[in-house]
mmCIF file of C-alpha atoms in Angstrom:
data_model
loop_
_atom_site.group_PDB
_atom_site.id
_atom_site.type_symbol
_atom_site.label_atom_id
_atom_site.label_comp_id
_atom_site.label_asym_id
_atom_site.label_seq_id
_atom_site.Cartn_x
_atom_site.Cartn_y
_atom_site.Cartn_z
ATOM 1 C CA MET M 138 -53.535 5.890 -3.446
ATOM 2 C CA ALA M 139 -51.827 5.221 -0.118
ATOM 3 C CA ASP M 140 -50.478 1.953 -1.518
ATOM 4 C CA ASP M 141 -49.040 3.823 -4.528
ATOM 5 C CA GLU M 142 -47.326 6.317 -2.205
ATOM 6 C CA ASP M 143 -45.860 3.456 -0.172
ATOM 7 C CA ILE M 144 -44.484 1.916 -3.373
ATOM 8 C CA ILE M 145 -42.940 5.276 -4.395
ATOM 9 C CA ASP M 146 -41.358 5.704 -0.935
ATOM 10 C CA SER M 147 -40.006 2.152 -1.131
ATOM 11 C CA ASP M 148 -38.581 2.787 -4.613
ATOM 12 C CA GLU M 149 -36.932 6.008 -3.450
ATOM 13 C CA GLU M 150 -35.322 4.166 -0.535
ATOM 14 C CA GLU M 151 -33.980 1.540 -2.935
ATOM 15 C CA VAL M 152 -32.566 4.254 -5.215
ATOM 16 C CA GLU M 153 -30.864 5.894 -2.219
ATOM 17 C CA LYS M 154 -29.257 2.561 -1.296
ATOM 18 C CA LEU M 155 -28.095 2.011 -4.875
ATOM 19 C CA GLU M 156 -26.705 5.544 -5.123
ATOM 20 C CA GLU M 157 -24.585 5.398 -1.974
ATOM 21 C CA VAL M 158 -21.735 7.874 -2.440
ATOM 22 C CA THR M 159 -18.421 6.049 -1.971
ATOM 23 C CA ASN M 160 -15.957 8.761 -3.008
ATOM 24 C CA LEU M 161 -14.443 11.662 -1.087
ATOM 25 C CA SER M 162 -17.417 13.955 -1.682
ATOM 26 C CA ASN M 163 -18.988 11.996 1.195
ATOM 27 C CA SER M 164 -17.527 13.311 4.485
ATOM 28 C CA ASP M 165 -18.046 9.931 6.200
ATOM 29 C CA VAL M 166 -15.988 8.242 3.489
ATOM 30 C CA CYS M 167 -13.249 10.845 3.874
ATOM 31 C CA THR M 168 -13.167 10.239 7.627
ATOM 32 C CA LYS M 169 -12.837 6.482 7.147
ATOM 33 C CA TYR M 170 -9.853 6.962 4.828
ATOM 34 C CA GLN M 171 -8.220 9.329 7.313
ATOM 35 C CA GLU M 172 -8.806 7.029 10.288
ATOM 36 C CA ALA M 173 -7.435 4.039 8.353
ATOM 37 C CA ALA M 174 -4.414 6.195 7.493
ATOM 38 C CA LYS M 175 -3.782 6.925 11.179
ATOM 39 C CA ILE M 176 -3.756 3.182 11.893
ATOM 40 C CA VAL M 177 -1.306 2.574 9.033
ATOM 41 C CA ASN M 178 1.081 5.259 10.325
ATOM 42 C CA LEU M 179 0.796 3.940 13.881
ATOM 43 C CA THR M 180 1.635 0.435 12.647
ATOM 44 C CA LEU M 181 4.630 1.653 10.646
ATOM 45 C CA GLU M 182 5.983 3.525 13.677
ATOM 46 C CA GLY M 183 5.620 0.384 15.782
ATOM 47 C CA LEU M 184 7.380 -1.751 13.184
ATOM 48 C CA VAL M 185 10.276 0.704 12.909
ATOM 49 C CA SER M 186 10.812 0.434 16.674
ATOM 50 C CA GLN M 187 10.786 -3.387 16.432
ATOM 51 C CA CYS M 188 13.405 -3.626 13.649
ATOM 52 C CA VAL M 189 16.307 -4.554 15.927
ATOM 53 C CA PRO M 190 19.066 -7.179 15.697
ATOM 54 C CA GLY M 191 17.641 -10.652 16.372
ATOM 55 C CA ALA M 192 14.051 -9.765 15.450
ATOM 56 C CA LYS M 193 12.287 -12.450 13.404
ATOM 57 C CA VAL M 194 10.566 -11.396 10.198
ATOM 58 C CA VAL M 195 7.484 -13.516 10.923
ATOM 59 C CA ASP M 196 7.183 -11.924 14.383
ATOM 60 C CA LEU M 197 7.320 -8.460 12.820
ATOM 61 C CA CYS M 198 4.556 -9.428 10.375
ATOM 62 C CA GLN M 199 2.393 -10.758 13.199
ATOM 63 C CA PHE M 200 3.120 -7.687 15.346
ATOM 64 C CA GLY M 201 2.029 -5.331 12.560
ATOM 65 C CA THR M 202 -1.114 -7.370 11.915
ATOM 66 C CA THR M 203 -2.045 -7.288 15.609
ATOM 67 C CA VAL M 204 -1.528 -3.515 15.837
ATOM 68 C CA MET M 205 -3.747 -2.889 12.797
ATOM 69 C CA GLU M 206 -6.508 -5.269 13.829
ATOM 70 C CA THR M 207 -6.564 -4.046 17.439
ATOM 71 C CA ALA M 208 -6.696 -0.379 16.432
ATOM 72 C CA ALA M 209 -9.359 -0.998 13.764
ATOM 73 C CA LYS M 210 -11.584 -2.908 16.202
ATOM 74 C CA LYS M 211 -11.754 0.140 18.479
ATOM 75 C CA LEU M 212 -13.469 2.167 15.750
ATOM 76 C CA TYR M 213 -17.017 1.919 14.392
ATOM 77 C CA THR M 214 -18.123 -0.486 17.104
ATOM 78 C CA LYS M 215 -21.874 0.060 16.625
ATOM 79 C CA LYS M 216 -23.696 -2.449 14.456
ATOM 80 C CA VAL M 217 -25.551 -1.275 11.346
ATOM 81 C CA ASN M 218 -28.576 -3.437 10.525
ATOM 82 C CA GLY M 219 -27.256 -5.947 13.047
ATOM 83 C CA VAL M 220 -23.827 -6.207 11.384
ATOM 84 C CA LEU M 221 -20.483 -4.744 12.466
ATOM 85 C CA LEU M 222 -18.671 -2.629 9.917
ATOM 86 C CA ASP M 223 -15.988 -4.615 8.057
ATOM 87 C CA ARG M 224 -12.508 -3.408 9.027
ATOM 88 C CA GLY M 225 -8.952 -4.642 9.428
ATOM 89 C CA VAL M 226 -6.017 -5.599 7.198
ATOM 90 C CA ALA M 227 -6.271 -4.463 3.562
ATOM 91 C CA PHE M 228 -2.793 -5.656 2.539
ATOM 92 C CA PRO M 229 -0.813 -8.188 4.609
ATOM 93 C CA VAL M 230 2.199 -6.892 6.509
ATOM 94 C CA CYS M 231 5.263 -7.648 4.378
ATOM 95 C CA ILE M 232 8.835 -7.348 5.648
ATOM 96 C CA SER M 233 11.332 -7.546 2.794
ATOM 97 C CA VAL M 234 15.031 -7.579 3.694
ATOM 98 C CA ASN M 235 18.060 -6.519 1.620
ATOM 99 C CA ASP M 236 17.710 -7.779 -1.983
ATOM 100 C CA VAL M 237 14.003 -8.614 -1.495
ATOM 101 C CA VAL M 238 12.010 -5.660 -2.820
ATOM 102 C CA CYS M 239 8.471 -6.461 -1.661
ATOM 103 C CA ASN M 240 5.715 -9.000 -0.840
ATOM 104 C CA HIS M 241 7.680 -11.106 1.666
ATOM 105 C CA SER M 242 5.324 -12.304 4.413
ATOM 106 C CA PRO M 243 6.711 -15.677 5.551
ATOM 107 C CA LEU M 244 4.829 -18.552 7.145
ATOM 108 C CA SER M 245 5.494 -19.432 10.772
ATOM 109 C CA SER M 246 6.962 -22.772 9.665
ATOM 110 C CA GLU M 247 9.362 -21.203 7.156
ATOM 111 C CA GLU M 248 11.137 -18.456 9.053
ATOM 112 C CA VAL M 249 14.179 -16.839 7.447
ATOM 113 C CA GLU M 250 17.249 -15.717 9.398
ATOM 114 C CA PRO M 251 16.647 -12.976 12.014
ATOM 115 C CA LEU M 252 17.515 -9.358 11.351
ATOM 116 C CA LYS M 253 21.095 -8.259 11.871
ATOM 117 C CA VAL M 254 22.854 -4.894 12.125
ATOM 118 C CA GLY M 255 22.983 -3.158 8.738
ATOM 119 C CA ASP M 256 20.079 -5.041 7.153
ATOM 120 C CA VAL M 257 17.895 -2.900 4.880
ATOM 121 C CA VAL M 258 14.249 -3.523 5.796
ATOM 122 C CA LYS M 259 11.313 -2.579 3.563
ATOM 123 C CA MET M 260 7.926 -2.728 5.314
ATOM 124 C CA ASP M 261 4.653 -2.615 3.380
ATOM 125 C CA LEU M 262 1.055 -2.813 4.673
ATOM 126 C CA GLY M 263 -2.524 -1.617 4.348
ATOM 127 C CA CYS M 264 -5.596 -1.125 6.551
ATOM 128 C CA HIS M 265 -9.249 -0.525 5.715
ATOM 129 C CA LEU M 266 -12.371 0.700 7.448
ATOM 130 C CA ASP M 267 -15.588 -0.310 5.685
ATOM 131 C CA GLY M 268 -13.503 -1.097 2.592
ATOM 132 C CA TYR M 269 -11.857 2.346 2.417
ATOM 133 C CA ILE M 270 -8.143 1.578 2.155
ATOM 134 C CA ALA M 271 -4.972 3.316 3.283
ATOM 135 C CA VAL M 272 -1.542 1.855 2.444
ATOM 136 C CA ALA M 273 2.102 2.734 3.079
ATOM 137 C CA ALA M 274 5.643 1.409 2.756
ATOM 138 C CA HIS M 275 8.847 2.496 4.466
ATOM 139 C CA THR M 276 12.547 1.638 4.419
ATOM 140 C CA VAL M 277 14.900 1.522 7.413
ATOM 141 C CA VAL M 278 18.338 0.167 8.298
ATOM 142 C CA VAL M 279 18.724 -2.031 11.405
ATOM 143 C CA LYS M 280 20.852 -0.146 13.918
ATOM 144 C CA ASP M 281 23.319 -1.355 16.545
ATOM 145 C CA GLY M 282 21.868 -0.363 19.916
ATOM 146 C CA ASP M 283 21.566 3.411 20.291
ATOM 147 C CA SER M 284 24.064 4.163 17.541
ATOM 148 C CA PRO M 285 22.424 5.479 14.341
ATOM 149 C CA PRO M 286 22.896 3.331 11.239
ATOM 150 C CA GLU M 287 25.606 4.266 8.761
ATOM 151 C CA PRO M 288 24.262 3.247 5.345
ATOM 152 C CA SER M 289 26.572 3.338 2.340
ATOM 153 C CA ASP M 290 26.629 6.410 0.108
ATOM 154 C CA ALA M 291 24.872 4.399 -2.627
ATOM 155 C CA LEU M 292 22.063 3.294 -0.288
ATOM 156 C CA GLY M 293 21.656 6.810 1.105
ATOM 157 C CA ASN M 294 21.418 8.216 -2.402
ATOM 158 C CA VAL M 295 18.807 5.716 -3.635
ATOM 159 C CA ALA M 296 16.735 6.143 -0.449
ATOM 160 C CA VAL M 297 16.679 9.946 -0.842
ATOM 161 C CA ALA M 298 15.826 9.525 -4.538
ATOM 162 C CA ALA M 299 12.946 7.109 -3.864
ATOM 163 C CA TYR M 300 11.522 9.233 -1.049
ATOM 164 C CA ASN M 301 11.727 12.484 -3.012
ATOM 165 C CA ALA M 302 10.194 10.746 -6.035
ATOM 166 C CA MET M 303 7.288 9.627 -3.843
ATOM 167 C CA LEU M 304 6.735 13.191 -2.617
ATOM 168 C CA VAL M 305 6.958 14.622 -6.133
ATOM 169 C CA ALA M 306 4.628 11.929 -7.514
ATOM 170 C CA ALA M 307 2.088 12.589 -4.744
ATOM 171 C CA HIS M 308 2.250 16.311 -5.556
ATOM 172 C CA SER M 309 1.762 15.554 -9.279
ATOM 173 C CA ILE M 310 -1.383 13.477 -8.737
ATOM 174 C CA ALA M 311 -3.921 16.269 -8.936
ATOM 175 C CA ALA M 312 -7.287 16.726 -10.621
ATOM 176 C CA GLY M 313 -6.816 17.425 -14.327
ATOM 177 C CA LYS M 314 -3.316 15.968 -14.567
ATOM 178 C CA SER M 315 -2.477 12.598 -16.151
ATOM 179 C CA ASN M 316 -0.518 9.468 -15.254
ATOM 180 C CA THR M 317 2.110 10.376 -17.865
ATOM 181 C CA ASP M 318 2.812 13.616 -15.939
ATOM 182 C CA VAL M 319 3.598 11.557 -12.845
ATOM 183 C CA THR M 320 5.760 9.057 -14.722
ATOM 184 C CA LYS M 321 7.835 11.884 -16.234
ATOM 185 C CA ALA M 322 8.286 13.431 -12.773
ATOM 186 C CA VAL M 323 9.487 10.131 -11.265
ATOM 187 C CA GLU M 324 11.847 9.521 -14.198
ATOM 188 C CA ARG M 325 13.255 13.042 -13.820
ATOM 189 C CA VAL M 326 14.079 12.432 -10.150
ATOM 190 C CA ALA M 327 15.573 8.988 -10.825
ATOM 191 C CA THR M 328 17.767 10.285 -13.657
ATOM 192 C CA HIS M 329 19.000 13.212 -11.552
ATOM 193 C CA TYR M 330 20.107 10.895 -8.727
ATOM 194 C CA GLY M 331 21.500 8.272 -11.114
ATOM 195 C CA VAL M 332 19.237 5.403 -9.999
ATOM 196 C CA ASN M 333 16.608 3.218 -11.682
ATOM 197 C CA PRO M 334 12.908 2.830 -10.786
ATOM 198 C CA ILE M 335 11.816 -0.787 -10.244
ATOM 199 C CA SER M 336 9.879 -1.202 -13.494
ATOM 200 C CA SER M 337 7.392 -3.792 -12.178
ATOM 201 C CA VAL M 338 6.120 -1.481 -9.402
ATOM 202 C CA ARG M 339 2.968 0.470 -10.273
ATOM 203 C CA MET M 340 0.865 3.111 -8.570
ATOM 204 C CA HIS M 341 -2.882 2.451 -8.512
ATOM 205 C CA GLN M 342 -6.158 4.182 -7.941
ATOM 206 C CA MET M 343 -7.959 2.697 -4.928
ATOM 207 C CA LYS M 344 -11.694 2.405 -4.432
ATOM 208 C CA ARG M 345 -13.906 0.801 -1.828
ATOM 209 C CA PHE M 346 -12.647 -2.781 -1.358
ATOM 210 C CA VAL M 347 -10.466 -2.320 -4.476
ATOM 211 C CA LEU M 348 -6.713 -2.119 -3.891
ATOM 212 C CA ASP M 349 -5.584 -2.136 -7.540
ATOM 213 C CA GLY M 350 -7.998 0.051 -9.494
ATOM 214 C CA VAL M 351 -8.200 0.516 -13.256
ATOM 215 C CA LYS M 352 -6.176 3.738 -13.334
ATOM 216 C CA GLU M 353 -2.459 2.952 -13.081
ATOM 217 C CA ILE M 354 0.793 4.914 -13.090
ATOM 218 C CA ALA M 355 4.134 3.510 -14.248
ATOM 219 C CA LEU M 356 7.410 4.533 -12.599
ATOM 220 C CA LYS M 357 9.078 4.595 -16.007
ATOM 221 C CA GLU M 358 8.102 4.400 -19.662
ATOM 222 C CA PRO M 359 9.061 1.027 -21.170
ATOM 223 C CA SER M 360 11.887 1.156 -23.715
ATOM 224 C CA PRO M 361 11.397 -0.257 -27.249
ATOM 225 C CA GLU M 362 13.358 -3.346 -26.162
ATOM 226 C CA GLU M 363 11.140 -3.820 -23.105
ATOM 227 C CA LEU M 364 8.018 -3.473 -25.251
ATOM 228 C CA GLU M 365 9.380 -6.177 -27.553
ATOM 229 C CA GLU M 366 9.948 -8.392 -24.513
ATOM 230 C CA GLY M 367 6.244 -8.047 -23.652
ATOM 231 C CA GLU M 368 6.214 -5.204 -21.116
ATOM 232 C CA GLU M 369 2.959 -3.267 -21.245
ATOM 233 C CA LYS M 370 2.638 0.448 -21.978
ATOM 234 C CA LEU M 371 -0.125 1.842 -19.792
ATOM 235 C CA PRO M 372 -3.014 3.760 -21.379
ATOM 236 C CA THR M 373 -3.163 7.452 -20.500
ATOM 237 C CA CYS M 374 -5.654 8.398 -17.795
ATOM 238 C CA LYS M 375 -6.693 11.653 -16.132
ATOM 239 C CA PHE M 376 -7.058 12.189 -12.392
ATOM 240 C CA GLU M 377 -10.308 13.515 -10.967
ATOM 241 C CA GLN M 378 -11.304 15.171 -7.735
ATOM 242 C CA GLY M 379 -12.619 12.684 -5.171
ATOM 243 C CA GLU M 380 -10.221 9.888 -6.165
ATOM 244 C CA VAL M 381 -7.706 8.053 -3.964
ATOM 245 C CA TYR M 382 -4.282 6.737 -5.030
ATOM 246 C CA ALA M 383 -1.506 4.551 -3.669
ATOM 247 C CA VAL M 384 1.743 6.347 -4.529
ATOM 248 C CA ASP M 385 4.218 3.467 -4.694
ATOM 249 C CA VAL M 386 7.905 4.071 -5.475
ATOM 250 C CA ALA M 387 10.772 1.573 -5.366
ATOM 251 C CA MET M 388 14.203 2.419 -6.759
ATOM 252 C CA SER M 389 17.487 0.589 -7.184
ATOM 253 C CA THR M 390 21.159 1.340 -7.741
ATOM 254 C CA GLY M 391 21.053 -1.676 -10.088
ATOM 255 C CA ASP M 392 19.182 -2.361 -13.330
ATOM 256 C CA GLY M 393 15.698 -1.808 -11.854
ATOM 257 C CA LYS M 394 14.458 -5.248 -12.906
ATOM 258 C CA ALA M 395 12.968 -7.131 -9.942
ATOM 259 C CA ARG M 396 12.327 -10.852 -10.411
ATOM 260 C CA PRO M 397 10.720 -13.652 -8.378
ATOM 261 C CA GLY M 398 13.226 -15.645 -6.320
ATOM 262 C CA GLU M 399 13.253 -18.805 -4.230
ATOM 263 C CA LEU M 400 11.080 -17.498 -1.390
ATOM 264 C CA ARG M 401 7.624 -19.059 -1.187
ATOM 265 C CA THR M 402 4.792 -16.858 -2.425
ATOM 266 C CA THR M 403 2.369 -16.427 0.466
ATOM 267 C CA VAL M 404 0.360 -13.332 -0.558
ATOM 268 C CA PHE M 405 -2.596 -13.763 -2.934
ATOM 269 C CA LYS M 406 -5.814 -12.038 -3.976
ATOM 270 C CA ARG M 407 -9.114 -13.609 -5.048
ATOM 271 C CA ASN M 408 -10.153 -13.161 -8.680
ATOM 272 C CA VAL M 409 -13.852 -12.614 -8.041
ATOM 273 C CA GLU M 410 -14.849 -13.016 -11.700
ATOM 274 C CA THR M 411 -13.308 -16.518 -11.982
ATOM 275 C CA ASN M 412 -14.961 -19.764 -10.835
ATOM 276 C CA TYR M 413 -13.911 -23.403 -11.134
ATOM 277 C CA LYS M 414 -14.938 -26.679 -9.516
ATOM 278 C CA LEU M 415 -11.801 -27.691 -7.634
ATOM 279 C CA LYS M 416 -10.854 -31.354 -7.278
ATOM 280 C CA MET M 417 -8.633 -31.450 -4.179
ATOM 281 C CA LYS M 418 -10.159 -31.239 -0.709
ATOM 282 C CA SER M 419 -7.361 -28.904 0.459
ATOM 283 C CA SER M 420 -8.022 -26.589 -2.512
ATOM 284 C CA ARG M 421 -11.731 -26.424 -1.710
ATOM 285 C CA TYR M 422 -10.825 -25.604 1.904
ATOM 286 C CA VAL M 423 -8.610 -22.733 0.777
ATOM 287 C CA LEU M 424 -11.187 -21.283 -1.617
ATOM 288 C CA SER M 425 -13.948 -21.579 0.965
ATOM 289 C CA GLU M 426 -11.857 -19.707 3.533
ATOM 290 C CA VAL M 427 -10.885 -17.044 0.997
ATOM 291 C CA ASP M 428 -14.476 -16.446 -0.125
ATOM 292 C CA LYS M 429 -15.563 -16.232 3.499
ATOM 293 C CA LYS M 430 -12.747 -14.091 4.960
ATOM 294 C CA PHE M 431 -10.869 -12.452 2.066
ATOM 295 C CA PRO M 432 -13.358 -12.082 -0.808
ATOM 296 C CA THR M 433 -11.805 -8.978 -2.397
ATOM 297 C CA LEU M 434 -8.588 -7.910 -0.640
ATOM 298 C CA PRO M 435 -5.154 -9.611 -0.589
ATOM 299 C CA PHE M 436 -4.394 -12.170 2.113
ATOM 300 C CA THR M 437 -1.485 -14.275 3.333
ATOM 301 C CA LEU M 438 -1.469 -18.043 3.883
ATOM 302 C CA ARG M 439 -0.269 -17.318 7.426
ATOM 303 C CA HIS M 440 -3.823 -16.218 8.271
ATOM 304 C CA PHE M 441 -5.191 -19.743 7.707
ATOM 305 C CA ALA M 442 -5.840 -21.934 10.744
ATOM 306 C CA ASP M 443 -4.514 -24.993 8.881
ATOM 307 C CA GLU M 444 -1.250 -23.836 7.317
ATOM 308 C CA LYS M 445 -0.413 -27.247 5.859
ATOM 309 C CA GLN M 446 -3.767 -27.450 4.048
ATOM 310 C CA ALA M 447 -3.336 -23.891 2.827
ATOM 311 C CA LYS M 448 0.093 -24.637 1.307
ATOM 312 C CA MET M 449 -1.292 -27.729 -0.450
ATOM 313 C CA GLY M 450 -4.526 -26.172 -1.675
ATOM 314 C CA ILE M 451 -3.319 -22.810 -2.974
ATOM 315 C CA THR M 452 -1.511 -24.345 -5.980
ATOM 316 C CA GLU M 453 -4.679 -25.607 -7.664
ATOM 317 C CA CYS M 454 -6.400 -22.285 -6.947
ATOM 318 C CA VAL M 455 -3.566 -20.426 -8.703
ATOM 319 C CA SER M 456 -3.407 -22.815 -11.676
ATOM 320 C CA HIS M 457 -7.096 -22.231 -12.443
ATOM 321 C CA GLY M 458 -6.906 -18.458 -12.033
ATOM 322 C CA LEU M 459 -9.029 -18.329 -8.893
ATOM 323 C CA VAL M 460 -6.389 -16.272 -7.074
ATOM 324 C CA THR M 461 -3.590 -13.968 -8.215
ATOM 325 C CA PRO M 462 -0.167 -14.473 -6.588
ATOM 326 C CA TYR M 463 1.982 -11.602 -5.287
ATOM 327 C CA PRO M 464 5.463 -13.171 -5.504
ATOM 328 C CA SER M 465 8.389 -11.906 -3.439
ATOM 329 C CA LEU M 466 10.478 -9.879 -5.892
ATOM 330 C CA HIS M 467 14.277 -9.661 -5.747
ATOM 331 C CA GLN M 468 16.738 -7.101 -7.095
ATOM 332 C CA HIS M 469 20.201 -8.673 -6.929
ATOM 333 C CA SER M 470 22.086 -6.020 -8.899
ATOM 334 C CA GLY M 471 22.036 -3.190 -6.343
ATOM 335 C CA ASP M 472 20.627 -1.530 -3.239
ATOM 336 C CA VAL M 473 16.860 -0.954 -3.058
ATOM 337 C CA ALA M 474 14.648 1.568 -1.263
ATOM 338 C CA HIS M 475 10.838 1.423 -1.158
ATOM 339 C CA PHE M 476 8.404 4.112 -0.019
ATOM 340 C CA LYS M 477 4.647 4.340 -0.448
ATOM 341 C CA CYS M 478 1.915 6.727 0.652
ATOM 342 C CA THR M 479 -1.817 7.273 0.169
ATOM 343 C CA VAL M 480 -3.173 10.509 -1.324
ATOM 344 C CA LEU M 481 -6.710 11.880 -1.313
ATOM 345 C CA LEU M 482 -7.756 14.261 -4.109
ATOM 346 C CA LEU M 483 -9.819 16.710 -2.053
ATOM 347 C CA PRO M 484 -11.468 19.981 -3.153
ATOM 348 C CA SER M 485 -8.681 21.817 -1.277
ATOM 349 C CA GLY M 486 -6.002 19.886 -3.194
ATOM 350 C CA THR M 487 -4.046 16.650 -2.905
ATOM 351 C CA SER M 488 -3.611 15.466 0.681
ATOM 352 C CA ARG M 489 -0.963 12.875 1.628
ATOM 353 C CA VAL M 490 -2.355 10.948 4.605
ATOM 354 C CA THR M 491 0.117 8.079 5.114
ATOM 355 C CA GLY M 492 3.859 7.629 5.205
ATOM 356 C CA LEU M 493 6.602 8.464 7.698
ATOM 357 C CA SER M 494 9.447 10.968 7.383
ATOM 358 C CA LEU M 495 12.648 9.897 5.655
ATOM 359 C CA PRO M 496 15.097 8.577 8.292
ATOM 360 C CA GLU M 497 17.773 11.235 8.899
ATOM 361 C CA TYR M 498 20.629 8.788 8.339
ATOM 362 C CA PHE M 499 19.734 8.481 4.642
ATOM 363 C CA LYS M 500 21.838 11.207 3.025
ATOM 364 C CA THR M 501 23.311 12.089 -0.341
ATOM 365 C CA GLU M 502 25.707 14.744 -1.607
ATOM 366 C CA LYS M 503 23.443 15.349 -4.603
ATOM 367 C CA GLU M 504 21.073 18.307 -4.463
ATOM 368 C CA PRO M 505 17.545 17.880 -5.931
ATOM 369 C CA ASP M 506 16.956 19.210 -9.453
ATOM 370 C CA ASP M 507 15.382 22.685 -9.640
ATOM 371 C CA VAL M 508 11.804 21.486 -10.213
ATOM 372 C CA THR M 509 12.008 18.945 -7.378
ATOM 373 C CA LYS M 510 13.604 21.547 -5.098
ATOM 374 C CA GLU M 511 10.665 23.925 -5.632
ATOM 375 C CA ILE M 512 8.130 21.156 -4.946
ATOM 376 C CA LEU M 513 9.940 20.058 -1.768
ATOM 377 C CA LYS M 514 10.096 23.684 -0.609
ATOM 378 C CA GLU M 515 6.349 24.089 -1.197
ATOM 379 C CA LEU M 516 5.577 20.850 0.662
ATOM 380 C CA ALA M 517 7.788 21.911 3.590
ATOM 381 C CA GLU M 518 5.945 25.238 3.831
ATOM 382 C CA ILE M 519 2.560 23.453 3.802
ATOM 383 C CA ALA M 520 3.751 21.067 6.529
ATOM 384 C CA GLU M 521 4.997 24.013 8.612
ATOM 385 C CA ARG M 522 1.633 25.796 8.334
ATOM 386 C CA LYS M 523 -0.200 22.622 9.362
ATOM 387 C CA ALA M 524 2.115 22.142 12.351
ATOM 388 C CA LYS M 525 1.481 25.735 13.495
ATOM 389 C CA LYS M 526 -2.297 25.238 13.182
ATOM 390 C CA LYS M 527 -2.136 22.047 15.261
ATOM 391 C CA ALA M 528 0.012 23.738 17.902
ATOM 392 C CA ALA M 529 -2.433 26.668 18.074
ATOM 393 C CA LYS M 530 -5.376 24.266 18.494
ATOM 394 C CA ARG M 531 -3.593 22.398 21.310
ATOM 395 C CA LYS M 532 -2.787 25.685 23.036
ATOM 396 C CA LYS M 533 -6.406 26.814 22.723
ATOM 397 C CA LYS M 534 -7.657 23.540 24.257
ATOM 398 C CA LYS M 535 -5.325 23.916 27.254
ATOM 399 C CA ASN M 536 -6.590 27.428 27.860
#
């Protein structure tokens, strides 16, 4: 009988392991998302301060990576079953300048020209703790010393539009609503400001160790012509409490069609369901390193010890579908602004945990539409209440 009880206890333990709760109903999971978010915001703030004339893009990428990795290593330092909790970079630091929209993370051997006054810099990154991911993107203009930047009216307008669209989209992602609700909200903001969403940018649900989940949100509905050209119309999906989303918005004063350019693609992600026996030694080296260090999340070739081998070997990996490339996308027909935040669908409502404030020098003469104005007013009131609560807590601690 005792043996039977031992078997039952063992089975129950196995069931508990299999049924580990990995959504926001688990308070530990929620904490990991929030702590990863703090690291992301800290990294963004550091990068903003480093965007000065003469700064090298590769140095900025390495700086951001170091900040994230150093901050992540300070958390969850106790081993569980003899193993440290996995933590660090969830999406490589990308610094995309002027007409480059996203995904530019250059190699040390292929540095582009340093930043100069007036450059428009889009920074994009992600951090994870135990696979729970927080991401963000931000846009700034390189200033001349202590003088604030003076962006053009067109750039100011598209930056305000993209930022407000991100806030409105984050507000619209709530339990019971659908991805089409969010798309309509983003399109409404874009139309009001007279700009175009970058059609290739998508918002995604995120799960543990999954950056691009099944549930997706388009920034705009494809036109009949775009559908004929092969653009995909996303299936409708509903949002549920306990989910996490990357709210990703990029907008342009141009046609909104971003295309790969001449810059080398350095960011990739392993396709875990695909296997192939590679022929080249350099390709096998790359795949071995990826499976060991980056089995599920995106990586950059800059993280390889042997950069030359990595550049040679990645081609065969891509051609056989072992990895998916994230090419640097360009928008040559106008100014671009890119903002991204992470939202948690909590029982108390949708909580935006990453993203910085819109730089004050981005301005437009256009007022938000009535619906957007009401949402922004509501969000400002929520932020004010939170700030008062924090101030009261700090005061209480001092006393």
